[in-house]
Amino acid sequence: MFWKLHGIESHKNKTNMALKTFNIDHDVHKEFADHCKAHGISMSKRIENFIKLELQNLKQEQKPAAPSLPEHPPTTLSLPQPDDHPLGKYC
């Protein structure tokens, strides 16, 4: 079955809509169309929002991962012992 999204130019915000044709399983289309009709949902808008979400997911997957900092063992501070220098008893 061919399913058409009818494009309408919006006079409010001047965005261009596109007329597209997709091959969709008849039973899937009918079930979704019935659901949308029963709930007053725009099928075109639902498909558009789905595509936008998919694009966001694709862009996130393509972002390079932040470089991780190399792990260093904790440094230990060795303090001089009092006997190490002549004034050690005052330190």
XYZ file of N, CA and C in Angstrom:
273
model
N 0.842 -1.181 0.000
C 0.000 0.000 0.000
C 0.886 1.242 0.000
N 0.487 2.241 -0.738
C 1.187 3.514 -0.728
C 0.473 4.450 0.222
N 1.246 5.119 1.027
C 0.684 6.035 2.017
C 1.248 7.405 1.735
N 0.407 8.400 1.605
C 0.871 9.736 1.243
C 0.682 10.698 2.400
N 1.716 11.471 2.654
C 1.632 12.572 3.607
C 1.421 13.826 2.775
N 0.277 14.432 2.899
C -0.039 15.597 2.079
C 0.620 16.839 2.649
N 1.329 17.560 1.797
C 2.041 18.751 2.232
C 1.207 19.997 2.048
N 1.260 20.839 3.036
C 0.540 22.107 3.007
C 1.507 23.183 3.454
N 1.551 24.280 2.729
C 2.403 25.384 3.155
C 1.686 26.142 4.257
N 2.378 26.330 5.352
C 1.784 27.031 6.486
C 1.884 28.531 6.269
N 0.767 29.223 6.400
C 0.770 30.680 6.262
C 1.222 31.337 7.554
N 1.157 30.596 8.636
C 1.497 31.151 9.941
C 3.006 31.327 10.102
N 3.775 30.270 9.814
C 5.218 30.367 10.014
C 6.016 30.135 8.734
N 5.350 30.031 7.608
C 5.984 29.933 6.291
C 6.935 28.744 6.162
N 6.668 27.645 6.866
C 7.492 26.456 6.681
C 6.965 25.670 5.500
N 7.849 25.044 4.773
C 7.455 24.250 3.619
C 7.254 22.809 4.045
N 6.166 22.248 3.599
C 5.881 20.851 3.862
C 6.156 20.091 2.572
N 6.428 18.804 2.682
C 6.731 17.997 1.511
C 5.741 16.844 1.406
N 5.355 16.525 0.192
C 4.489 15.390 -0.067
C 5.391 14.183 -0.299
N 5.256 13.156 0.534
C 6.111 11.974 0.451
C 5.256 10.728 0.349
N 5.797 9.702 -0.275
C 5.116 8.422 -0.404
C 5.982 7.349 0.241
N 5.365 6.537 1.105
C 6.068 5.460 1.793
C 5.325 4.148 1.555
N 6.047 3.058 1.470
C 5.431 1.733 1.414
C 5.308 1.226 2.840
N 4.059 1.028 3.277
C 3.791 0.586 4.644
C 2.817 -0.582 4.577
N 3.038 -1.554 5.416
C 2.142 -2.699 5.495
C 0.701 -2.221 5.707
N -0.220 -2.793 4.948
C -1.622 -2.366 4.987
C -2.219 -2.491 6.388
N -1.998 -3.623 7.042
C -2.586 -3.839 8.370
C -2.013 -2.878 9.403
N -0.717 -2.625 9.317
C -0.082 -1.678 10.246
C -0.666 -0.284 10.028
N -0.779 0.117 8.762
C -1.332 1.440 8.448
C -2.765 1.568 8.940
N -3.576 0.548 8.687
C -4.984 0.612 9.082
C -5.118 0.711 10.595
N -4.355 -0.108 11.315
C -4.441 -0.078 12.779
C -4.017 1.286 13.327
N -2.933 1.838 12.781
C -2.466 3.138 13.255
C -3.435 4.246 12.846
N -3.979 4.155 11.637
C -4.945 5.154 11.172
C -6.194 5.133 12.050
N -6.662 3.943 12.394
C -7.833 3.831 13.272
C -7.543 4.425 14.647
N -6.359 4.141 15.165
C -5.961 4.688 16.473
C -5.926 6.217 16.420
N -5.293 6.751 15.394
C -5.184 8.209 15.263
C -6.561 8.852 15.119
N -7.412 8.237 14.314
C -8.750 8.790 14.105
C -9.553 8.769 15.408
N -9.459 7.680 16.162
C -10.208 7.554 17.414
C -9.756 8.559 18.460
N -8.474 8.939 18.400
C -7.922 9.843 19.415
C -7.668 11.260 18.896
N -8.094 11.533 17.666
C -7.912 12.872 17.108
C -6.460 13.254 16.909
N -5.653 12.289 16.508
C -4.213 12.503 16.331
C -3.904 12.674 14.846
N -3.026 13.599 14.526
C -2.571 13.797 13.154
C -1.492 12.764 12.837
N -1.789 11.881 11.886
C -0.797 10.870 11.507
C 0.464 11.523 10.959
N 0.301 12.549 10.139
C 1.456 13.220 9.543
C 2.372 13.793 10.611
N 1.783 14.429 11.615
C 2.589 15.033 12.674
C 3.298 13.952 13.484
N 2.618 12.830 13.736
C 3.244 11.737 14.481
C 4.453 11.190 13.725
N 4.305 11.020 12.412
C 5.417 10.526 11.595
C 6.549 11.548 11.584
N 6.216 12.825 11.445
C 7.228 13.885 11.450
C 7.997 13.889 12.769
N 7.282 13.794 13.884
C 7.942 13.779 15.197
C 8.816 12.543 15.369
N 8.366 11.405 14.840
C 9.172 10.188 14.885
C 10.485 10.381 14.124
N 10.408 10.969 12.943
C 11.607 11.194 12.133
C 12.550 12.171 12.836
N 12.007 13.226 13.445
C 12.842 14.176 14.186
C 13.581 13.481 15.321
N 12.876 12.614 16.049
C 13.497 11.884 17.148
C 14.600 10.961 16.638
N 14.348 10.299 15.529
C 15.364 9.430 14.938
C 16.597 10.229 14.526
N 16.398 11.417 13.964
C 17.528 12.264 13.578
C 18.344 12.685 14.794
N 17.662 13.027 15.888
C 18.373 13.382 17.124
C 19.202 12.207 17.614
N 18.631 11.008 17.577
C 19.356 9.816 18.016
C 20.566 9.557 17.131
N 20.412 9.732 15.832
C 21.534 9.530 14.918
C 22.647 10.532 15.175
N 22.286 11.781 15.433
C 23.294 12.807 15.702
C 24.039 12.515 16.994
N 23.340 12.011 17.999
C 23.995 11.682 19.267
C 24.950 10.512 19.094
N 24.584 9.547 18.260
C 25.454 8.401 18.007
C 26.718 8.815 17.273
N 26.633 9.849 16.447
C 27.768 10.278 15.641
C 28.725 11.193 16.386
N 28.299 11.740 17.522
C 29.181 12.632 18.272
C 30.360 11.830 18.811
N 31.570 12.359 18.651
C 32.719 11.637 19.202
C 32.664 11.654 20.724
N 33.066 10.557 21.284
C 33.073 10.457 22.740
C 34.138 11.393 23.303
N 33.856 11.957 24.435
C 34.819 12.844 25.090
C 36.042 12.024 25.480
N 37.222 12.563 25.232
C 38.419 11.800 25.596
C 38.483 11.612 27.101
N 38.814 10.401 27.483
C 38.899 10.131 28.913
C 40.309 10.455 29.399
N 40.385 10.893 30.600
C 41.677 11.214 31.192
C 42.395 9.926 31.558
N 43.709 9.884 31.338
C 44.440 8.667 31.704
C 44.419 8.484 33.218
N 44.319 7.240 33.608
C 44.298 6.959 35.037
C 45.730 6.854 35.551
N 46.013 7.603 36.606
C 47.319 7.565 37.242
C 47.146 7.019 38.645
N 48.129 6.255 39.097
C 48.023 5.780 40.479
C 48.127 6.970 41.426
N 47.479 6.903 42.563
C 47.549 8.025 43.499
C 48.991 8.263 43.942
N 49.335 9.523 43.993
C 50.695 9.853 44.423
C 50.736 9.906 45.944
N 51.859 9.480 46.473
C 52.037 9.544 47.927
C 53.096 10.591 48.216
N 52.834 11.343 49.190
C 53.746 12.402 49.592
C 54.641 11.855 50.693
N 55.939 11.874 50.433
C 56.858 11.392 51.467
C 57.468 12.594 52.172
N 57.153 12.712 53.415
C 57.675 13.804 54.227
C 59.013 13.402 54.827
N 59.922 14.354 54.934
C 61.212 14.018 55.538
C 61.033 13.676 57.016
N 61.825 12.757 57.464
C 61.806 12.366 58.876
C 62.604 13.388 59.679
N 62.285 13.550 60.944
C 62.984 14.562 61.751
C 64.497 14.399 61.772
N 64.997 13.208 61.597
C 66.445 12.987 61.664
C 67.141 13.256 60.340
N 66.386 13.586 59.281
C 66.983 13.763 57.967
C 67.769 15.064 57.822
N 67.520 16.056 58.644
C 68.279 17.302 58.546
C 68.510 17.859 59.955
N 69.464 18.749 60.080
C 69.881 19.198 61.408
C 68.784 19.900 62.197
N 67.842 20.566 61.529
C 66.791 21.265 62.262
C 65.514 20.432 62.312
N 65.603 19.144 62.050
C 64.447 18.266 61.990
C 63.637 18.239 63.262
N 64.301 18.411 64.403
C 63.536 18.346 65.648
C 62.611 19.547 65.797
N 62.824 20.611 64.994
C 61.964 21.790 65.062
C 60.839 21.745 64.015
N 60.869 20.804 63.135
C 59.864 20.727 62.062
C 58.704 19.853 62.468
